[in-house]
Amino acid sequence: MQKADNRKKMDSLPLNRLYVGLVLAILVVETAVMLAFHFFLETLHLAPLVEGLADSLVLVIFLMPILHFLFYRPLSSQIARYKQALESIQELKISYGVIIRTAMDSFWLTDIQGRILEVNDSYCRLTGYSRQELLTMPISEVEAREKPEDTQRHIQRIIESGSDRFESKHRCKDGRIVDLEVSVNYLAVEGGRLLPFCAISLSVKGVKFC
């Protein structure tokens, strides 16, 4: 670890020296140019205001290429790479969204209050509810084994442990009860999110997968 730190320090020394040397070179060249130009202006006997404006104009013209190559181009390149990375992330989110939406296993997303925030097509087919209907319902309305207060305590245990795997019973729109094997993970983002995946329990005989 100490060798790695020493190596980083040694690598940073040439960069620091290059930066200091560059600043000094700019200072020297700028001073020389301004002195020469000021000497030239004195021979013209211009008004102080005009002379000051001319000095400023020369300084801007002198600094523009330096600022362009040292700051503007690297910064614009960094911004372009950042935008490209954001576009790639957005494409990945869309791809993952399509995969989850069309997955064979049922999936839904809830907040820590148990409100359904997202659900995939498989769970809609399993329960008979439309996606719009489920997004207006808490998970306690389809949970057939636990009471609402039991569900809330269960959510709290999942938050504390980070994940859980358990069997559950969900009530379909037509009143049927399906036995499910649920695997859920907790994510500490946006106030807390629960990501359960579930499949019809293999221990239940005579049940067809949707």
PDB file of C-alpha atoms in Angstrom:
ATOM      1  CA  MET A   1       0.000   0.000   0.000  1.00  0.00           C
ATOM      2  CA  GLN A   2       2.854   2.356   0.888  1.00  0.00           C
ATOM      3  CA  LYS A   3       4.610   1.528  -2.384  1.00  0.00           C
ATOM      4  CA  ALA A   4       1.449   2.379  -4.319  1.00  0.00           C
ATOM      5  CA  ASP A   5       1.155   5.724  -2.491  1.00  0.00           C
ATOM      6  CA  ASN A   6       4.832   6.494  -3.197  1.00  0.00           C
ATOM      7  CA  ARG A   7       4.317   5.624  -6.854  1.00  0.00           C
ATOM      8  CA  LYS A   8       1.316   7.969  -7.062  1.00  0.00           C
ATOM      9  CA  LYS A   9       3.386  10.768  -5.504  1.00  0.00           C
ATOM     10  CA  MET A  10       6.221  10.168  -7.980  1.00  0.00           C
ATOM     11  CA  ASP A  11       3.781  10.162 -10.904  1.00  0.00           C
ATOM     12  CA  SER A  12       2.249  13.421  -9.738  1.00  0.00           C
ATOM     13  CA  LEU A  13       5.616  15.233  -9.448  1.00  0.00           C
ATOM     14  CA  PRO A  14       6.200  15.588 -13.238  1.00  0.00           C
ATOM     15  CA  LEU A  15       2.625  16.826 -13.669  1.00  0.00           C
ATOM     16  CA  ASN A  16       3.084  19.396 -10.929  1.00  0.00           C
ATOM     17  CA  ARG A  17       6.370  20.555 -12.422  1.00  0.00           C
ATOM     18  CA  LEU A  18       4.802  20.741 -15.874  1.00  0.00           C
ATOM     19  CA  TYR A  19       1.927  22.818 -14.523  1.00  0.00           C
ATOM     20  CA  VAL A  20       4.256  25.231 -12.683  1.00  0.00           C
ATOM     21  CA  GLY A  21       6.525  25.494 -15.716  1.00  0.00           C
ATOM     22  CA  LEU A  22       3.576  26.201 -17.976  1.00  0.00           C
ATOM     23  CA  VAL A  23       2.269  28.939 -15.689  1.00  0.00           C
ATOM     24  CA  LEU A  24       5.700  30.555 -15.482  1.00  0.00           C
ATOM     25  CA  ALA A  25       6.157  30.352 -19.261  1.00  0.00           C
ATOM     26  CA  ILE A  26       2.789  32.007 -19.850  1.00  0.00           C
ATOM     27  CA  LEU A  27       3.651  34.709 -17.330  1.00  0.00           C
ATOM     28  CA  VAL A  28       7.020  35.429 -18.923  1.00  0.00           C
ATOM     29  CA  VAL A  29       5.699  35.451 -22.491  1.00  0.00           C
ATOM     30  CA  GLU A  30       2.685  37.547 -21.558  1.00  0.00           C
ATOM     31  CA  THR A  31       4.883  40.054 -19.729  1.00  0.00           C
ATOM     32  CA  ALA A  32       7.223  40.316 -22.694  1.00  0.00           C
ATOM     33  CA  VAL A  33       4.393  40.808 -25.168  1.00  0.00           C
ATOM     34  CA  MET A  34       2.655  43.409 -23.011  1.00  0.00           C
ATOM     35  CA  LEU A  35       5.888  45.365 -22.453  1.00  0.00           C
ATOM     36  CA  ALA A  36       6.663  45.380 -26.173  1.00  0.00           C
ATOM     37  CA  PHE A  37       3.140  46.415 -27.058  1.00  0.00           C
ATOM     38  CA  HIS A  38       3.089  49.081 -24.341  1.00  0.00           C
ATOM     39  CA  PHE A  39       6.376  50.475 -25.666  1.00  0.00           C
ATOM     40  CA  PHE A  40       4.834  50.581 -29.144  1.00  0.00           C
ATOM     41  CA  LEU A  41       1.741  52.405 -27.831  1.00  0.00           C
ATOM     42  CA  GLU A  42       3.860  55.042 -26.122  1.00  0.00           C
ATOM     43  CA  THR A  43       5.230  56.092 -29.511  1.00  0.00           C
ATOM     44  CA  LEU A  44       1.677  56.710 -30.727  1.00  0.00           C
ATOM     45  CA  HIS A  45       0.821  59.007 -27.782  1.00  0.00           C
ATOM     46  CA  LEU A  46      -2.685  57.600 -27.392  1.00  0.00           C
ATOM     47  CA  ALA A  47      -5.169  58.609 -24.736  1.00  0.00           C
ATOM     48  CA  PRO A  48      -4.947  56.528 -21.509  1.00  0.00           C
ATOM     49  CA  LEU A  49      -8.398  55.036 -22.121  1.00  0.00           C
ATOM     50  CA  VAL A  50      -7.534  53.950 -25.661  1.00  0.00           C
ATOM     51  CA  GLU A  51      -4.184  52.586 -24.480  1.00  0.00           C
ATOM     52  CA  GLY A  52      -5.908  50.581 -21.722  1.00  0.00           C
ATOM     53  CA  LEU A  53      -8.431  49.145 -24.185  1.00  0.00           C
ATOM     54  CA  ALA A  54      -5.648  48.186 -26.580  1.00  0.00           C
ATOM     55  CA  ASP A  55      -3.739  46.456 -23.749  1.00  0.00           C
ATOM     56  CA  SER A  56      -6.853  44.505 -22.800  1.00  0.00           C
ATOM     57  CA  LEU A  57      -7.500  43.512 -26.404  1.00  0.00           C
ATOM     58  CA  VAL A  58      -3.972  42.186 -26.850  1.00  0.00           C
ATOM     59  CA  LEU A  59      -4.208  40.309 -23.557  1.00  0.00           C
ATOM     60  CA  VAL A  60      -7.493  38.660 -24.622  1.00  0.00           C
ATOM     61  CA  ILE A  61      -6.080  37.757 -28.062  1.00  0.00           C
ATOM     62  CA  PHE A  62      -2.988  36.290 -26.395  1.00  0.00           C
ATOM     63  CA  LEU A  63      -4.944  34.269 -23.823  1.00  0.00           C
ATOM     64  CA  MET A  64      -7.679  32.935 -26.123  1.00  0.00           C
ATOM     65  CA  PRO A  65      -5.590  30.173 -27.790  1.00  0.00           C
ATOM     66  CA  ILE A  66      -4.127  29.156 -24.425  1.00  0.00           C
ATOM     67  CA  LEU A  67      -7.533  28.971 -22.766  1.00  0.00           C
ATOM     68  CA  HIS A  68      -8.937  27.113 -25.771  1.00  0.00           C
ATOM     69  CA  PHE A  69      -6.330  24.353 -25.855  1.00  0.00           C
ATOM     70  CA  LEU A  70      -5.731  24.039 -22.107  1.00  0.00           C
ATOM     71  CA  PHE A  71      -9.271  24.430 -20.770  1.00  0.00           C
ATOM     72  CA  TYR A  72     -12.039  24.632 -23.368  1.00  0.00           C
ATOM     73  CA  ARG A  73     -11.095  21.562 -25.460  1.00  0.00           C
ATOM     74  CA  PRO A  74     -10.465  19.245 -22.478  1.00  0.00           C
ATOM     75  CA  LEU A  75     -13.654  20.492 -20.798  1.00  0.00           C
ATOM     76  CA  SER A  76     -15.779  20.069 -23.930  1.00  0.00           C
ATOM     77  CA  SER A  77     -14.347  16.573 -24.445  1.00  0.00           C
ATOM     78  CA  GLN A  78     -15.172  15.695 -20.846  1.00  0.00           C
ATOM     79  CA  ILE A  79     -18.729  17.007 -21.265  1.00  0.00           C
ATOM     80  CA  ALA A  80     -19.141  14.991 -24.472  1.00  0.00           C
ATOM     81  CA  ARG A  81     -17.952  11.807 -22.722  1.00  0.00           C
ATOM     82  CA  TYR A  82     -20.313  12.547 -19.815  1.00  0.00           C
ATOM     83  CA  LYS A  83     -23.276  12.966 -22.180  1.00  0.00           C
ATOM     84  CA  GLN A  84     -22.332   9.744 -23.963  1.00  0.00           C
ATOM     85  CA  ALA A  85     -22.163   7.923 -20.618  1.00  0.00           C
ATOM     86  CA  LEU A  86     -25.606   9.266 -19.667  1.00  0.00           C
ATOM     87  CA  GLU A  87     -27.030   8.103 -23.000  1.00  0.00           C
ATOM     88  CA  SER A  88     -25.517   4.645 -22.450  1.00  0.00           C
ATOM     89  CA  ILE A  89     -27.002   4.478 -18.951  1.00  0.00           C
ATOM     90  CA  GLN A  90     -30.400   5.506 -20.309  1.00  0.00           C
ATOM     91  CA  GLU A  91     -30.211   2.820 -22.990  1.00  0.00           C
ATOM     92  CA  LEU A  92     -29.307   0.231 -20.344  1.00  0.00           C
ATOM     93  CA  LYS A  93     -32.226   1.335 -18.156  1.00  0.00           C
ATOM     94  CA  ILE A  94     -34.588   0.965 -21.108  1.00  0.00           C
ATOM     95  CA  SER A  95     -33.142  -2.472 -21.937  1.00  0.00           C
ATOM     96  CA  TYR A  96     -33.388  -3.666 -18.333  1.00  0.00           C
ATOM     97  CA  GLY A  97     -36.914  -2.277 -18.145  1.00  0.00           C
ATOM     98  CA  VAL A  98     -37.933  -4.299 -21.210  1.00  0.00           C
ATOM     99  CA  ILE A  99     -36.284  -7.449 -19.798  1.00  0.00           C
ATOM    100  CA  ILE A 100     -38.029  -7.094 -16.432  1.00  0.00           C
ATOM    101  CA  ARG A 101     -41.365  -6.178 -18.012  1.00  0.00           C
ATOM    102  CA  THR A 102     -41.313  -9.296 -20.200  1.00  0.00           C
ATOM    103  CA  ALA A 103     -39.682 -11.684 -17.681  1.00  0.00           C
ATOM    104  CA  MET A 104     -41.433 -15.016 -17.016  1.00  0.00           C
ATOM    105  CA  ASP A 105     -41.161 -14.519 -13.247  1.00  0.00           C
ATOM    106  CA  SER A 106     -43.532 -12.020 -11.708  1.00  0.00           C
ATOM    107  CA  PHE A 107     -41.946  -8.790 -10.503  1.00  0.00           C
ATOM    108  CA  TRP A 108     -43.148  -5.689  -8.749  1.00  0.00           C
ATOM    109  CA  LEU A 109     -41.582  -2.690  -7.062  1.00  0.00           C
ATOM    110  CA  THR A 110     -42.903  -1.139  -3.856  1.00  0.00           C
ATOM    111  CA  ASP A 111     -41.921   1.598  -1.457  1.00  0.00           C
ATOM    112  CA  ILE A 112     -41.437   0.906   2.255  1.00  0.00           C
ATOM    113  CA  GLN A 113     -45.138   1.670   2.857  1.00  0.00           C
ATOM    114  CA  GLY A 114     -46.040  -1.255   0.601  1.00  0.00           C
ATOM    115  CA  ARG A 115     -47.438   0.832  -2.271  1.00  0.00           C
ATOM    116  CA  ILE A 116     -46.949  -0.819  -5.674  1.00  0.00           C
ATOM    117  CA  LEU A 117     -44.839   1.457  -7.896  1.00  0.00           C
ATOM    118  CA  GLU A 118     -44.049  -0.857 -10.818  1.00  0.00           C
ATOM    119  CA  VAL A 119     -45.184  -4.280 -11.976  1.00  0.00           C
ATOM    120  CA  ASN A 120     -44.422  -6.502 -14.949  1.00  0.00           C
ATOM    121  CA  ASP A 121     -46.685  -8.270 -17.433  1.00  0.00           C
ATOM    122  CA  SER A 122     -46.216 -11.692 -15.833  1.00  0.00           C
ATOM    123  CA  TYR A 123     -47.692 -10.576 -12.511  1.00  0.00           C
ATOM    124  CA  CYS A 124     -50.601  -8.904 -14.327  1.00  0.00           C
ATOM    125  CA  ARG A 125     -51.370 -12.166 -16.126  1.00  0.00           C
ATOM    126  CA  LEU A 126     -51.018 -14.126 -12.874  1.00  0.00           C
ATOM    127  CA  THR A 127     -53.443 -12.001 -10.868  1.00  0.00           C
ATOM    128  CA  GLY A 128     -55.772 -10.846 -13.625  1.00  0.00           C
ATOM    129  CA  TYR A 129     -55.314  -7.175 -12.706  1.00  0.00           C
ATOM    130  CA  SER A 130     -54.225  -4.609 -15.256  1.00  0.00           C
ATOM    131  CA  ARG A 131     -51.054  -2.671 -14.681  1.00  0.00           C
ATOM    132  CA  GLN A 132     -53.049   0.519 -14.115  1.00  0.00           C
ATOM    133  CA  GLU A 133     -55.147  -1.187 -11.434  1.00  0.00           C
ATOM    134  CA  LEU A 134     -52.142  -2.595  -9.588  1.00  0.00           C
ATOM    135  CA  LEU A 135     -50.352   0.765  -9.553  1.00  0.00           C
ATOM    136  CA  THR A 136     -53.212   2.167  -7.482  1.00  0.00           C
ATOM    137  CA  MET A 137     -53.119  -0.659  -4.926  1.00  0.00           C
ATOM    138  CA  PRO A 138     -50.971  -1.428  -1.876  1.00  0.00           C
ATOM    139  CA  ILE A 139     -49.480  -4.902  -1.695  1.00  0.00           C
ATOM    140  CA  SER A 140     -51.780  -5.656   1.253  1.00  0.00           C
ATOM    141  CA  GLU A 141     -54.758  -5.737  -1.147  1.00  0.00           C
ATOM    142  CA  VAL A 142     -53.358  -8.767  -2.983  1.00  0.00           C
ATOM    143  CA  GLU A 143     -51.615 -10.350   0.016  1.00  0.00           C
ATOM    144  CA  ALA A 144     -53.893 -13.143   1.274  1.00  0.00           C
ATOM    145  CA  ARG A 145     -51.762 -14.619   4.063  1.00  0.00           C
ATOM    146  CA  GLU A 146     -50.753 -11.541   6.086  1.00  0.00           C
ATOM    147  CA  LYS A 147     -52.819  -8.783   7.573  1.00  0.00           C
ATOM    148  CA  PRO A 148     -51.774  -5.192   6.643  1.00  0.00           C
ATOM    149  CA  GLU A 149     -50.015  -4.696   9.988  1.00  0.00           C
ATOM    150  CA  ASP A 150     -48.214  -8.049   9.536  1.00  0.00           C
ATOM    151  CA  THR A 151     -47.108  -6.989   6.069  1.00  0.00           C
ATOM    152  CA  GLN A 152     -45.708  -3.730   7.448  1.00  0.00           C
ATOM    153  CA  ARG A 153     -43.754  -5.613  10.125  1.00  0.00           C
ATOM    154  CA  HIS A 154     -42.481  -7.988   7.441  1.00  0.00           C
ATOM    155  CA  ILE A 155     -41.305  -5.021   5.353  1.00  0.00           C
ATOM    156  CA  GLN A 156     -39.434  -3.663   8.370  1.00  0.00           C
ATOM    157  CA  ARG A 157     -37.651  -7.006   8.832  1.00  0.00           C
ATOM    158  CA  ILE A 158     -36.655  -7.006   5.165  1.00  0.00           C
ATOM    159  CA  ILE A 159     -35.268  -3.471   5.527  1.00  0.00           C
ATOM    160  CA  GLU A 160     -33.195  -4.538   8.530  1.00  0.00           C
ATOM    161  CA  SER A 161     -31.855  -7.722   6.916  1.00  0.00           C
ATOM    162  CA  GLY A 162     -31.571  -6.414   3.352  1.00  0.00           C
ATOM    163  CA  SER A 163     -33.348  -9.386   1.738  1.00  0.00           C
ATOM    164  CA  ASP A 164     -35.715 -12.277   2.377  1.00  0.00           C
ATOM    165  CA  ARG A 165     -37.070 -15.427   0.753  1.00  0.00           C
ATOM    166  CA  PHE A 166     -40.464 -16.734   1.787  1.00  0.00           C
ATOM    167  CA  GLU A 167     -43.741 -18.317   0.666  1.00  0.00           C
ATOM    168  CA  SER A 168     -46.838 -16.188   0.276  1.00  0.00           C
ATOM    169  CA  LYS A 169     -50.417 -16.313  -0.990  1.00  0.00           C
ATOM    170  CA  HIS A 170     -51.809 -13.665  -3.335  1.00  0.00           C
ATOM    171  CA  ARG A 171     -55.438 -13.009  -4.163  1.00  0.00           C
ATOM    172  CA  CYS A 172     -56.269 -12.699  -7.861  1.00  0.00           C
ATOM    173  CA  LYS A 173     -58.898 -10.384  -9.302  1.00  0.00           C
ATOM    174  CA  ASP A 174     -61.361 -13.275  -9.751  1.00  0.00           C
ATOM    175  CA  GLY A 175     -60.908 -14.358  -6.117  1.00  0.00           C
ATOM    176  CA  ARG A 176     -58.486 -17.237  -6.753  1.00  0.00           C
ATOM    177  CA  ILE A 177     -55.617 -17.661  -4.300  1.00  0.00           C
ATOM    178  CA  VAL A 178     -52.191 -18.532  -5.720  1.00  0.00           C
ATOM    179  CA  ASP A 179     -49.235 -19.831  -3.701  1.00  0.00           C
ATOM    180  CA  LEU A 180     -46.015 -17.982  -4.477  1.00  0.00           C
ATOM    181  CA  GLU A 181     -42.329 -18.293  -3.680  1.00  0.00           C
ATOM    182  CA  VAL A 182     -41.032 -14.765  -3.190  1.00  0.00           C
ATOM    183  CA  SER A 183     -37.448 -13.486  -3.231  1.00  0.00           C
ATOM    184  CA  VAL A 184     -37.159  -9.823  -2.257  1.00  0.00           C
ATOM    185  CA  ASN A 185     -34.260  -7.375  -1.923  1.00  0.00           C
ATOM    186  CA  TYR A 186     -34.205  -3.978  -0.262  1.00  0.00           C
ATOM    187  CA  LEU A 187     -32.518  -0.980  -1.877  1.00  0.00           C
ATOM    188  CA  ALA A 188     -31.791   2.129   0.186  1.00  0.00           C
ATOM    189  CA  VAL A 189     -32.618   4.557  -2.648  1.00  0.00           C
ATOM    190  CA  GLU A 190     -35.378   7.138  -3.071  1.00  0.00           C
ATOM    191  CA  GLY A 191     -36.553   6.636   0.495  1.00  0.00           C
ATOM    192  CA  GLY A 192     -36.327   2.838   0.278  1.00  0.00           C
ATOM    193  CA  ARG A 193     -37.467   0.374  -2.379  1.00  0.00           C
ATOM    194  CA  LEU A 194     -38.403  -3.332  -2.253  1.00  0.00           C
ATOM    195  CA  LEU A 195     -37.775  -5.458  -5.364  1.00  0.00           C
ATOM    196  CA  PRO A 196     -39.609  -8.795  -5.121  1.00  0.00           C
ATOM    197  CA  PHE A 197     -39.475 -11.535  -7.754  1.00  0.00           C
ATOM    198  CA  CYS A 198     -41.953 -14.367  -7.356  1.00  0.00           C
ATOM    199  CA  ALA A 199     -42.980 -17.603  -9.019  1.00  0.00           C
ATOM    200  CA  ILE A 200     -45.808 -20.029  -8.394  1.00  0.00           C
ATOM    201  CA  SER A 201     -44.754 -22.356  -5.617  1.00  0.00           C
ATOM    202  CA  LEU A 202     -43.457 -25.687  -6.875  1.00  0.00           C
ATOM    203  CA  SER A 203     -44.846 -27.351  -3.744  1.00  0.00           C
ATOM    204  CA  VAL A 204     -48.393 -26.736  -4.953  1.00  0.00           C
ATOM    205  CA  LYS A 205     -49.568 -29.483  -7.259  1.00  0.00           C
ATOM    206  CA  GLY A 206     -51.878 -28.964 -10.175  1.00  0.00           C
ATOM    207  CA  VAL A 207     -51.095 -25.271 -10.646  1.00  0.00           C
ATOM    208  CA  LYS A 208     -50.127 -24.135 -14.110  1.00  0.00           C
ATOM    209  CA  PHE A 209     -47.559 -21.421 -14.717  1.00  0.00           C
ATOM    210  CA  CYS A 210     -48.794 -18.299 -16.439  1.00  0.00           C
TER     211      CYS A 210
END
